[in-house]
Short mmCIF file of C-alpha atoms and ligand atoms in Angstrom, two decimals:
data_model
loop_
_atom_site.label_atom_id
_atom_site.label_comp_id
_atom_site.label_asym_id
_atom_site.label_seq_id
_atom_site.Cartn_x
_atom_site.Cartn_y
_atom_site.Cartn_z
CA MET R 120 70.15 110.37 61.91
CA GLY R 121 70.59 113.88 63.40
CA THR R 122 71.81 117.05 61.74
CA ASP R 123 75.30 116.47 63.03
CA VAL R 124 75.74 113.61 60.56
CA VAL R 125 77.26 113.82 57.08
CA PHE R 126 77.03 110.59 55.11
CA SER R 127 79.04 109.69 52.01
CA ASP R 128 80.28 106.67 50.11
CA VAL R 129 83.89 107.74 50.46
CA LEU R 130 85.20 110.02 53.19
CA ILE R 131 88.70 111.41 52.60
CA ILE R 132 90.52 113.09 55.47
CA GLY R 133 93.18 115.48 54.14
CA SER R 134 93.51 117.50 50.94
CA GLY R 135 97.00 116.94 49.49
CA ILE R 136 97.90 114.98 46.37
CA ALA R 137 96.98 111.54 47.78
CA ALA R 138 93.57 112.82 48.90
CA LEU R 139 92.83 114.56 45.61
CA SER R 140 94.04 111.65 43.49
CA CYS R 141 91.75 109.33 45.44
CA ALA R 142 88.84 111.79 45.31
CA LEU R 143 89.08 112.22 41.54
CA LYS R 144 89.20 108.50 40.82
CA ALA R 145 86.43 107.69 43.32
CA TYR R 146 84.25 110.39 41.79
CA GLU R 147 84.89 109.03 38.31
CA GLU R 148 83.95 105.57 39.56
CA GLY R 149 80.55 107.02 40.46
CA PHE R 150 80.90 107.49 44.22
CA ASN R 151 79.64 110.27 46.37
CA VAL R 152 82.86 111.75 47.81
CA VAL R 153 83.43 114.05 50.79
CA ILE R 154 86.77 115.61 51.72
CA VAL R 155 87.43 117.09 55.16
CA THR R 156 90.44 119.25 55.87
CA LYS R 157 91.43 121.25 58.92
CA GLY R 158 92.88 123.98 56.70
CA LYS R 159 91.01 127.24 56.19
CA ARG R 160 91.59 126.76 52.47
CA PRO R 161 91.53 123.39 50.67
CA GLU R 162 95.09 123.95 49.44
CA ASP R 163 96.48 124.07 52.99
CA SER R 164 98.45 120.82 52.76
CA ASN R 165 102.01 119.50 52.71
CA THR R 166 101.72 119.05 48.96
CA ASP R 167 101.27 122.77 48.47
CA HIS R 168 104.72 123.33 50.02
CA ALA R 169 106.68 120.80 47.97
CA GLN R 170 109.36 122.58 45.97
CA GLY R 171 111.54 120.16 44.03
CA GLY R 172 109.37 118.12 41.69
CA ILE R 173 107.86 114.77 40.84
CA VAL R 174 109.54 111.79 39.22
CA TYR R 175 108.57 111.33 35.56
CA LYS R 176 110.67 109.79 32.77
CA GLY R 177 114.23 110.76 31.92
CA ASN R 178 116.09 110.24 28.64
CA ASN R 179 117.51 106.70 28.59
CA ASP R 180 115.48 106.02 31.72
CA SER R 181 113.66 102.79 32.53
CA GLU R 182 111.45 101.27 35.21
CA LYS R 183 114.39 99.16 36.27
CA LEU R 184 116.67 102.16 36.77
CA LEU R 185 114.03 103.95 38.86
CA ILE R 186 113.39 100.83 40.94
CA ASN R 187 117.14 100.52 41.58
CA ASP R 188 117.44 104.13 42.69
CA ILE R 189 114.47 103.75 45.06
CA LEU R 190 115.93 100.54 46.51
CA ASN R 191 119.41 102.04 46.91
CA ALA R 192 118.10 105.09 48.74
CA GLY R 193 115.92 102.89 50.97
CA ALA R 194 119.00 101.24 52.51
CA GLY R 195 117.80 97.66 52.20
CA ALA R 196 114.41 98.24 53.87
CA THR R 197 112.30 99.14 50.82
CA ASN R 198 109.37 96.95 49.85
CA PRO R 199 110.33 95.89 46.28
CA GLU R 200 106.69 95.39 45.32
CA ALA R 201 105.87 99.00 46.18
CA ALA R 202 108.89 100.23 44.21
CA LYS R 203 107.78 98.18 41.19
CA ILE R 204 104.20 99.46 41.31
CA VAL R 205 105.28 103.09 41.64
CA ALA R 206 107.82 102.75 38.81
CA GLN R 207 105.26 101.05 36.56
CA GLU R 208 102.19 103.18 37.29
CA GLY R 209 103.64 106.49 38.52
CA PRO R 210 104.92 108.09 35.32
CA ASN R 211 101.75 107.02 33.44
CA LEU R 212 99.55 108.65 36.09
CA VAL R 213 101.67 111.81 35.99
CA LYS R 214 100.91 111.99 32.26
CA GLU R 215 97.27 110.97 32.49
CA ILE R 216 96.21 113.00 35.53
CA LEU R 217 98.69 115.81 36.06
CA ILE R 218 99.78 116.68 32.53
CA ASP R 219 96.73 115.80 30.39
CA LYS R 220 93.75 116.03 32.74
CA VAL R 221 94.36 118.79 35.28
CA LYS R 222 97.04 120.49 33.17
CA VAL R 223 99.69 121.32 35.75
CA PRO R 224 101.90 124.11 34.31
CA PHE R 225 105.18 122.17 34.54
CA SER R 226 108.30 124.08 33.40
CA ARG R 227 109.18 123.51 29.75
CA ASN R 228 112.20 124.10 27.55
CA GLU R 229 112.15 126.40 24.55
CA ASP R 230 111.25 123.49 22.25
CA GLY R 231 108.19 122.73 24.41
CA SER R 232 109.61 119.59 26.03
CA LEU R 233 109.33 119.14 29.80
CA ASP R 234 112.35 120.44 31.69
CA LEU R 235 114.00 117.58 33.55
CA THR R 236 115.93 118.25 36.73
CA GLU R 237 118.07 116.12 39.01
CA GLU R 238 118.10 115.46 42.74
CA GLY R 239 120.21 113.39 45.13
CA ALA R 240 120.70 109.66 44.40
CA HIS R 241 118.85 109.67 41.05
CA SER R 242 120.92 108.07 38.29
CA VAL R 243 119.35 110.19 35.51
CA ARG R 244 117.59 113.53 35.19
CA ARG R 245 113.95 112.43 35.42
CA ILE R 246 112.19 114.93 37.69
CA ILE R 247 109.72 117.42 36.28
CA HIS R 248 108.95 120.62 38.14
CA ALA R 249 107.05 123.91 38.03
CA ASP R 250 109.92 126.33 38.74
CA ASP R 251 110.60 125.74 42.44
CA LEU R 252 106.93 125.62 43.45
CA THR R 253 105.95 122.25 42.04
CA GLY R 254 103.65 121.18 44.86
CA ARG R 255 101.71 124.40 44.67
CA ALA R 256 101.19 124.04 40.91
CA ILE R 257 99.99 120.44 41.33
CA GLU R 258 97.73 121.15 44.29
CA ARG R 259 96.07 124.20 42.74
CA SER R 260 95.58 122.54 39.34
CA MET R 261 93.98 119.46 40.90
CA LEU R 262 91.69 121.58 43.07
CA LYS R 263 90.70 123.77 40.14
CA TYR R 264 89.77 120.71 38.14
CA ILE R 265 87.79 119.24 41.03
CA THR R 266 85.90 122.48 41.57
CA GLU R 267 85.09 122.91 37.89
CA HIS R 268 84.34 119.32 36.88
CA THR R 269 82.99 117.42 39.89
CA ASN R 270 80.57 117.78 42.76
CA ILE R 271 83.00 116.48 45.38
CA GLN R 272 82.21 118.32 48.61
CA ILE R 273 85.15 119.84 50.47
CA TYR R 274 84.63 120.76 54.14
CA THR R 275 87.38 123.20 55.15
CA SER R 276 88.12 124.16 58.80
CA HIS R 277 86.96 120.67 59.81
CA ILE R 278 89.48 118.70 61.86
CA ALA R 279 89.05 114.97 62.47
CA ILE R 280 89.29 114.00 66.14
CA ASP R 281 89.09 110.22 66.05
CA LEU R 282 88.15 107.42 63.70
CA LEU R 283 84.78 105.85 64.42
CA THR R 284 85.08 102.12 64.79
CA LEU R 285 82.75 99.20 65.21
CA GLN R 286 84.51 98.20 68.42
CA HIS R 287 84.77 101.60 70.10
CA HIS R 288 81.70 103.54 68.98
CA CYS R 289 78.76 101.16 68.51
CA LYS R 290 76.35 100.11 71.23
CA ASN R 291 76.23 96.39 70.50
CA PRO R 292 78.75 94.69 72.85
CA ILE R 293 79.17 91.64 70.61
CA TYR R 294 80.78 93.77 67.88
CA VAL R 295 83.97 93.42 69.86
CA TYR R 296 84.25 89.87 68.46
CA ARG R 297 84.11 91.02 64.84
CA HIS R 298 87.00 92.06 62.63
CA PRO R 299 87.79 95.75 63.32
CA GLU R 300 85.93 98.14 61.05
CA CYS R 301 86.05 101.89 60.44
CA LEU R 302 82.76 103.73 60.05
CA GLY R 303 84.02 107.29 59.51
CA ALA R 304 85.25 109.92 61.95
CA TYR R 305 84.24 112.39 64.61
CA VAL R 306 85.07 115.74 63.09
CA TYR R 307 85.22 119.09 64.85
CA SER R 308 83.92 122.05 62.86
CA ILE R 309 86.27 124.83 63.89
CA LYS R 310 83.94 127.64 62.77
CA GLU R 311 80.72 126.16 64.17
CA GLY R 312 82.41 124.96 67.36
CA LYS R 313 80.74 121.55 67.28
CA VAL R 314 81.56 117.91 66.65
CA LYS R 315 79.84 116.06 63.81
CA ARG R 316 79.83 112.46 62.71
CA PHE R 317 81.11 111.96 59.18
CA LEU R 318 80.01 108.44 58.27
CA ALA R 319 81.20 106.55 55.19
CA LYS R 320 81.35 103.09 53.70
CA ALA R 321 85.03 103.71 53.07
CA THR R 322 87.33 106.15 54.89
CA VAL R 323 90.67 107.23 53.47
CA LEU R 324 93.31 108.79 55.73
CA ALA R 325 95.48 111.15 53.70
CA THR R 326 96.45 113.57 56.44
CA GLY R 327 100.10 114.06 55.47
CA GLY R 328 103.08 114.32 57.79
CA LEU R 329 104.29 115.09 61.28
CA GLY R 330 107.28 117.45 61.00
CA GLN R 331 105.78 120.00 63.39
CA ILE R 332 106.38 117.74 66.38
CA PHE R 333 110.10 118.52 65.97
CA LEU R 334 111.69 121.86 66.77
CA HIS R 335 113.01 122.39 63.24
CA THR R 336 111.11 121.22 60.18
CA THR R 337 110.43 122.04 56.55
CA ASN R 338 106.77 121.10 57.06
CA PRO R 339 103.89 123.59 57.28
CA GLU R 340 102.01 124.35 60.53
CA GLY R 341 99.40 121.67 59.91
CA ALA R 342 101.84 118.72 59.90
CA THR R 343 101.07 117.63 63.46
CA GLY R 344 100.87 113.85 63.00
CA ASP R 345 97.05 113.68 63.19
CA GLY R 346 96.48 110.62 61.01
CA PHE R 347 99.21 108.55 62.68
CA ALA R 348 97.73 109.25 66.12
CA MET R 349 94.12 108.61 65.08
CA ALA R 350 95.09 105.28 63.54
CA TYR R 351 97.12 104.30 66.59
CA ARG R 352 94.25 105.08 68.97
CA ALA R 353 91.91 103.02 66.80
CA GLY R 354 94.26 100.04 67.05
CA VAL R 355 95.61 100.18 63.50
CA LYS R 356 99.20 99.09 62.95
CA LEU R 357 101.95 101.65 62.28
CA ILE R 358 105.35 100.51 60.96
CA ASN R 359 108.83 101.98 60.31
CA MET R 360 108.07 105.00 62.49
CA GLU R 361 111.73 105.39 63.49
CA TYR R 362 112.64 106.35 59.92
CA ILE R 363 112.25 110.11 60.06
CA GLN R 364 113.96 111.77 57.14
CA PHE R 365 115.86 115.01 57.61
CA HIS R 366 116.26 117.37 54.68
CA PRO R 367 119.91 118.40 54.57
CA THR R 368 119.42 121.96 53.42
CA THR R 369 117.10 124.44 55.08
CA LEU R 370 117.89 128.12 55.39
CA TYR R 371 119.74 129.06 58.56
CA HIS R 372 118.63 132.55 59.56
CA LYS R 373 117.34 133.80 62.88
CA ASP R 374 114.05 135.05 61.36
CA ALA R 375 113.41 132.18 58.92
CA LYS R 376 111.41 129.15 59.98
CA ARG R 377 113.71 126.54 58.40
CA PHE R 378 112.75 127.50 54.87
CA LEU R 379 113.50 124.61 52.46
CA ILE R 380 116.32 124.99 49.96
CA SER R 381 115.29 122.38 47.42
CA GLU R 382 117.52 119.43 46.67
CA SER R 383 117.23 120.43 43.01
CA VAL R 384 119.56 123.33 43.88
CA ARG R 385 122.25 120.70 44.40
CA GLY R 386 120.85 118.84 41.40
CA GLU R 387 121.65 121.92 39.30
CA GLY R 388 125.24 122.02 40.55
CA ALA R 389 125.38 123.70 43.98
CA ILE R 390 128.08 122.36 46.32
CA LEU R 391 128.10 122.06 50.11
CA LYS R 392 131.03 123.80 51.78
CA THR R 393 132.27 124.56 55.25
CA PRO R 394 131.84 128.17 56.46
CA ASP R 395 135.43 128.83 55.34
CA GLY R 396 134.57 127.70 51.81
CA LYS R 397 135.92 124.12 51.61
CA PRO R 398 133.83 121.38 49.92
CA PHE R 399 133.46 118.47 52.35
CA MET R 400 130.97 115.94 50.95
CA GLU R 401 133.51 113.95 48.88
CA LYS R 402 134.98 112.50 52.05
CA TYR R 403 131.57 111.08 53.06
CA HIS R 404 130.21 109.65 49.77
CA PRO R 405 131.29 109.20 46.13
CA LEU R 406 128.20 111.15 44.97
CA GLY R 407 129.39 114.17 46.98
CA SER R 408 126.71 116.83 47.50
CA LEU R 409 124.21 114.61 45.65
CA ALA R 410 124.55 111.63 47.99
CA PRO R 411 121.34 110.19 49.55
CA ARG R 412 119.72 112.54 52.05
CA ASP R 413 120.52 110.57 55.18
CA VAL R 414 124.21 110.59 54.28
CA VAL R 415 124.25 114.32 53.51
CA SER R 416 122.30 115.26 56.66
CA ARG R 417 124.59 113.26 58.93
CA ALA R 418 127.70 114.59 57.19
CA ILE R 419 126.50 118.16 57.83
CA HIS R 420 125.69 117.26 61.41
CA GLU R 421 129.14 115.75 61.86
CA GLU R 422 130.91 118.81 60.40
CA MET R 423 128.82 121.07 62.63
CA THR R 424 129.38 119.13 65.86
CA GLU R 425 133.07 118.33 65.25
CA LYS R 426 134.07 121.85 64.27
CA GLY R 427 131.46 123.81 66.22
CA TYR R 428 129.86 125.39 63.12
CA LYS R 429 126.36 126.78 63.47
CA TYR R 430 125.66 126.01 59.79
CA VAL R 431 127.39 125.00 56.55
CA LEU R 432 127.21 126.75 53.18
CA LEU R 433 125.42 125.78 50.00
CA ASP R 434 127.17 127.48 47.11
CA LEU R 435 125.08 127.90 43.96
CA ALA R 436 126.41 131.33 42.97
CA SER R 437 129.81 129.95 41.89
CA TYR R 438 128.25 127.32 39.60
CA MET R 439 125.22 128.88 37.92
CA ASP R 440 124.65 132.04 35.96
CA PRO R 441 122.68 134.70 37.98
CA ASP R 442 119.88 135.04 35.39
CA ARG R 443 119.47 131.28 35.24
CA ILE R 444 119.30 131.13 39.06
CA LYS R 445 116.50 133.72 39.10
CA ALA R 446 114.59 131.91 36.36
CA ARG R 447 115.03 128.40 37.76
CA PHE R 448 114.58 129.13 41.47
CA PRO R 449 112.43 132.29 41.67
CA HIS R 450 110.79 131.41 44.98
CA ILE R 451 114.04 130.45 46.73
CA TYR R 452 115.78 133.54 45.30
CA GLU R 453 113.01 135.91 46.47
CA THR R 454 112.69 134.32 49.90
CA CYS R 455 116.42 134.35 50.63
CA LEU R 456 116.63 137.95 49.41
CA LYS R 457 113.98 138.89 51.98
CA PHE R 458 116.40 137.64 54.62
CA GLY R 459 119.28 139.64 53.10
CA ILE R 460 120.93 136.76 51.19
CA ASP R 461 121.42 137.19 47.45
CA ILE R 462 121.89 133.62 46.22
CA THR R 463 123.17 134.81 42.83
CA LYS R 464 126.15 136.38 44.62
CA GLU R 465 126.78 134.49 47.85
CA PRO R 466 126.41 131.00 49.35
CA ILE R 467 123.37 130.10 51.46
CA PRO R 468 123.82 129.17 55.15
CA VAL R 469 122.00 125.85 55.68
CA VAL R 470 121.24 123.26 58.38
CA PRO R 471 119.25 119.99 58.30
CA ALA R 472 115.63 119.83 59.51
CA VAL R 473 112.93 117.18 59.77
CA HIS R 474 111.26 116.66 56.42
CA PHE R 475 109.38 113.38 55.93
CA ALA R 476 108.04 110.32 57.77
CA CYS R 477 109.13 107.23 55.82
CA GLY R 478 106.97 105.01 58.03
CA GLY R 479 103.29 105.24 58.85
CA ILE R 480 100.06 103.28 58.79
CA LYS R 481 100.79 99.86 57.39
CA THR R 482 98.97 99.32 54.10
CA ASN R 483 99.00 96.68 51.42
CA MET R 484 99.57 97.51 47.77
CA TRP R 485 95.95 98.65 47.45
CA ALA R 486 96.19 101.23 50.27
CA GLU R 487 94.13 98.97 52.53
CA THR R 488 94.97 99.05 56.24
CA GLU R 489 94.41 96.15 58.59
CA MET R 490 91.03 97.66 59.52
CA LYS R 491 88.09 96.97 57.25
CA ARG R 492 86.80 100.07 55.37
CA LEU R 493 89.93 102.06 56.32
CA PHE R 494 92.45 103.05 53.66
CA ALA R 495 95.53 105.24 53.91
CA ALA R 496 97.63 106.96 51.27
CA GLY R 497 100.44 109.50 51.03
CA GLU R 498 102.86 110.38 53.82
CA VAL R 499 100.63 109.06 56.61
CA ALA R 500 100.72 105.59 55.05
CA CYS R 501 103.56 103.12 54.82
CA THR R 502 103.59 100.97 51.70
CA GLY R 503 107.29 100.34 52.34
CA LEU R 504 108.25 102.35 49.24
CA HIS R 505 110.67 104.56 51.16
CA GLY R 506 112.26 101.84 53.26
CA ALA R 507 114.67 103.46 55.69
CA ASN R 508 115.24 106.56 53.58
CA ARG R 509 113.16 108.16 50.83
CA LEU R 510 114.47 108.97 47.37
CA ALA R 511 113.86 112.64 46.51
CA SER R 512 110.71 113.52 44.55
CA THR R 513 108.99 110.20 45.13
CA SER R 514 106.54 111.38 47.78
CA LEU R 515 104.15 113.21 45.45
CA LEU R 516 104.38 110.25 43.10
CA GLU R 517 103.51 107.78 45.85
CA GLY R 518 100.51 109.88 46.89
CA LEU R 519 99.28 110.02 43.30
CA VAL R 520 99.63 106.27 42.76
CA PHE R 521 98.21 104.98 46.04
CA GLY R 522 95.41 107.57 46.21
CA ASP R 523 94.30 106.27 42.82
CA ARG R 524 94.74 102.65 43.92
CA ALA R 525 92.65 103.20 47.06
CA ALA R 526 89.73 104.40 44.92
CA ARG R 527 90.12 101.46 42.53
CA ARG R 528 90.05 99.06 45.47
CA ILE R 529 86.96 100.67 46.94
CA LYS R 530 85.24 100.18 43.58
CA LYS R 531 86.30 96.53 43.42
CA LYS R 532 85.12 95.80 46.95
CA TRP R 533 81.99 97.89 46.84
CA ASP R 534 79.54 95.00 47.17
CA GLU R 535 81.16 94.01 50.44
CA LEU R 536 81.66 97.59 51.69
CA SER R 537 78.11 98.66 51.04
CA GLN R 538 76.59 95.90 53.21
CA ASP R 539 75.70 95.97 56.88
CA PHE R 540 76.70 99.42 58.13
CA PRO R 541 75.97 99.92 61.85
CA GLU R 542 75.43 103.45 63.16
CA PRO R 543 78.02 104.73 65.63
CA VAL R 544 76.94 106.70 68.69
CA PRO R 545 76.88 110.51 68.64
CA TRP R 546 79.66 112.52 70.21
CA VAL R 547 79.29 113.27 73.92
CA ASP R 548 80.79 116.58 74.99
CA THR R 549 82.61 116.36 78.32
CA GLY R 550 84.40 119.71 78.05
CA GLU R 551 83.96 121.77 81.21
CA TYR R 552 86.27 124.73 80.63
CA GLU R 553 88.10 126.66 77.93
CA PRO R 554 91.62 125.26 77.46
CA ASP R 555 94.36 127.62 78.60
CA PRO R 556 96.39 128.57 75.48
CA ALA R 557 99.51 129.13 77.63
CA LEU R 558 99.44 125.46 78.70
CA ILE R 559 98.99 124.27 75.13
CA GLN R 560 101.82 126.47 73.89
CA GLN R 561 104.18 125.28 76.62
CA ASP R 562 103.35 121.62 75.95
CA TRP R 563 104.13 122.15 72.26
CA ILE R 564 107.48 123.69 73.14
CA THR R 565 108.26 120.77 75.44
CA LEU R 566 107.27 118.20 72.79
CA LYS R 567 109.32 119.86 70.05
CA HIS R 568 112.42 120.05 72.21
CA ILE R 569 112.14 116.45 73.40
CA MET R 570 111.79 115.21 69.82
CA TRP R 571 114.62 117.37 68.48
CA ASN R 572 117.12 116.69 71.24
CA TYR R 573 116.41 113.05 72.07
CA VAL R 574 114.78 111.60 68.92
CA GLY R 575 116.70 113.63 66.31
CA LEU R 576 119.37 112.96 63.74
CA VAL R 577 121.67 111.11 66.17
CA ARG R 578 120.01 108.80 68.70
CA THR R 579 121.20 106.85 71.73
CA GLU R 580 119.48 104.50 74.15
CA LYS R 581 119.83 107.04 76.95
CA ARG R 582 118.27 109.86 74.95
CA LEU R 583 115.44 107.66 73.71
CA LYS R 584 114.68 106.30 77.16
CA ARG R 585 114.47 109.83 78.46
CA ALA R 586 112.22 110.84 75.56
CA ILE R 587 109.81 107.96 76.24
CA TYR R 588 109.70 108.78 79.93
CA ASP R 589 109.01 112.49 79.36
CA LEU R 590 106.54 111.89 76.53
CA ARG R 591 104.54 109.36 78.56
CA HIS R 592 104.15 111.89 81.30
CA LEU R 593 103.14 114.60 78.84
CA TRP R 594 100.73 112.21 77.10
CA TRP R 595 99.00 111.39 80.38
CA GLU R 596 98.68 115.08 81.34
CA VAL R 597 97.25 116.02 77.97
CA GLU R 598 94.79 113.10 77.83
CA GLU R 599 93.40 114.26 81.19
CA PHE R 600 93.28 117.83 79.99
CA TYR R 601 91.60 116.74 76.71
CA ARG R 602 88.79 114.96 78.57
CA LYS R 603 87.93 117.97 80.69
CA ALA R 604 88.56 120.94 78.40
CA LYS R 605 86.42 122.18 75.52
CA ILE R 606 87.63 120.94 72.15
CA THR R 607 89.79 123.24 70.03
CA ARG R 608 91.95 122.63 66.97
CA GLN R 609 95.08 123.37 69.04
CA LEU R 610 94.15 120.81 71.69
CA ILE R 611 93.34 118.10 69.12
CA GLU R 612 96.67 118.70 67.37
CA LEU R 613 98.63 118.67 70.62
CA ARG R 614 97.04 115.38 71.67
CA ASN R 615 97.93 113.88 68.28
CA GLY R 616 101.44 115.31 68.21
CA ILE R 617 102.37 113.88 71.60
CA LEU R 618 101.07 110.41 70.80
CA THR R 619 102.83 110.40 67.42
CA GLY R 620 106.06 111.48 69.12
CA LEU R 621 105.73 108.67 71.63
CA VAL R 622 105.20 106.10 68.86
CA ILE R 623 108.33 107.35 67.05
CA ALA R 624 110.44 107.36 70.22
CA ARG R 625 109.38 103.80 71.08
CA ALA R 626 110.14 102.55 67.57
CA ALA R 627 113.55 104.26 67.63
CA TYR R 628 114.31 102.79 71.04
CA THR R 629 113.31 99.27 70.03
CA ASN R 630 115.28 99.24 66.79
CA ARG R 631 118.94 99.13 67.82
CA GLU R 632 120.21 98.89 64.25
CA SER R 633 121.36 102.00 62.39
CA ARG R 634 119.88 101.99 58.93
CA GLY R 635 119.04 104.81 56.51
CA CYS R 636 117.76 107.80 58.41
CA HIS R 637 117.56 105.98 61.78
CA TYR R 638 121.01 106.46 63.28
CA ARG R 639 121.86 104.89 66.65
CA LYS R 640 125.24 106.24 67.73
CA ASP R 641 125.46 103.74 70.58
CA THR R 642 124.85 100.51 68.62
CA GLN R 643 126.08 98.69 65.55
CA LYS R 644 125.67 99.78 61.91
CA ASN R 645 123.80 97.55 59.47
C1 LIG N 250 113.15 119.20 47.71
O1 LIG N 250 112.78 120.03 46.89
O2 LIG N 250 114.31 119.07 48.06
C2 LIG N 250 112.11 118.33 48.32
C3 LIG N 250 111.75 117.26 47.39
C4 LIG N 250 111.42 116.01 48.14
O3 LIG N 250 111.44 116.01 49.37
O4 LIG N 250 111.18 115.00 47.51
#
C-alpha cells in the first residue's frame, strides 16, 4: 500500500464526546485507534460548545422517572429501548468515565456534593454541570486523559470526503452482490493539500451536527452535516431527519452570532416575557418557561409573528441574586456584557435558533448501521432516543453511552470484522481549477436562507416544495463544480451541507403530521 494510506483497527471520524468515549473504550479493549477531525485543534467539536450539562442522578430520582421524561419530551416517537439503555447505563458511565477516570471538574456545593441543576421538562434536578461551560470541561478532560494515558493517534485538519465502500471503491465487479461494507474513508489533509485513504476494520462516524446549514444556529462553524451526507451518499439509511430541534433562547444582538443562553438559566428561575415585560408561557403550557423546547420555541415564534416583536425577553435579573448569577453563569454573563447587556440588571433579548438534529443515521442499540463495519454515535446517529424532540442535557449522555457501546460491539464482533478485507482503490484527482471562494460563499448564503425560510420552525407544503426544488438545483450545480474544482475544506462542507439540507427538506415534505419539533402549519396535529 502507498504512503497515502493510514491503516488502523478502528477509525473514528469526529472528536466530540461520542468519538472520545468510543476511542477510549476501543483502546482499552486493545485496538489500534485513529481519530480524524477537520478541526485545527482536537477540541474543535460541538461537545466543546455545550453549556448546560449532562444528566446524572437527582435526589429521589430513578431510571423510571428519567425514562418517562425522555419519552414525554420525544412526543410519542422515542424508541423506548434506547431510553431504557441510556437511563440504565448513562449515569454509571458518567461516574465511571467522566467523574472517576478523566476527572471532569464538575461544579460542586460547599459540602463537596455535585451541584444539580434543572432544565426544561425534567421532573427533578438531575443535571450536573461545570459552571456554564460543561461541554468544554468534558471535552478537554477526555482529551487530556487520552493524550496522557493512551497512544490513540489524532489527525487534526483532516476532513473526511467520502466513506470507502466495497460496492463503490473496489475493483472486483462481483462485490456489488455482497452485503454493503465500509472500508474506511477518503480523507483530505487540509495542510498537506492531498487526499489519503484511511482504512479500518471498523469505522465510526461521530461527526456531530448540522446547524450551520441554517441561517441561525447555536452550533459552531464545523457543524455542516458532513456525516449525514457521507452516509447518504454511501447508501446508508437516515431516519427522522425532519425533527430539527430549535433552542428557544439565543442572544438577539446585531453583532452576536446567536450565542446560546443555556436552558439552565430558565432552570434556575428565569422567566420568558414579552418586550413590554409580561410573562407569556403559562398560556402555552402548564410548565411555563420550563416547557419542552419545541413548545417554548413555537410559543416565542407565535408571540413574535403575531405581535411583530423582533425578540422576546428572558428575565433572570428579577429572580436571582447578582453575585449568584455571576458565579453560576460566568460565561453567559461575560459574553452578554461584551454586547452591552448586564444580565444581573436587565433581561436578555432572545430568539430561537437551530440547535440539534434528533434524527440521523439509523443505528441499532449497539451503534451499528445497516452497513457492515460502519458504526455511528452521537448527534449524527439516530438511536431513536430523542424521538421527535430531545430532552435537554441528554445529547452528551447519548454520545457517551453509544460511543462506548460501539467499541464494545467492535470487540464482540472482532473475529468477523478482522476477516477478508479488500483494498479500495486510491483517490483519483479530477480537480482542474481552484474553486472560486465567492461562489462557495454565495452558495452557503443561499442554502442557509432556503433552510431557514422554508424548512424552519413552521413548515408548509408550499415552502417545502420550493425548498426541494431550489436545493436540487443547487445540489446539481455543486456536484458539477466539485468534480472539476480542486478539493478544499469549504467545498467539501458545502457539498455535504446541501445534500443534508435536501434530505431534511424531503423528510419534512413527506411527513405531513406535526409532531414534536416538526411543525406543519398546513396539516393536522398528531
Ligand atoms: C443548554 O444549555 O440549553 C443546552 C443543553 C442541551 O441542549 O441539552
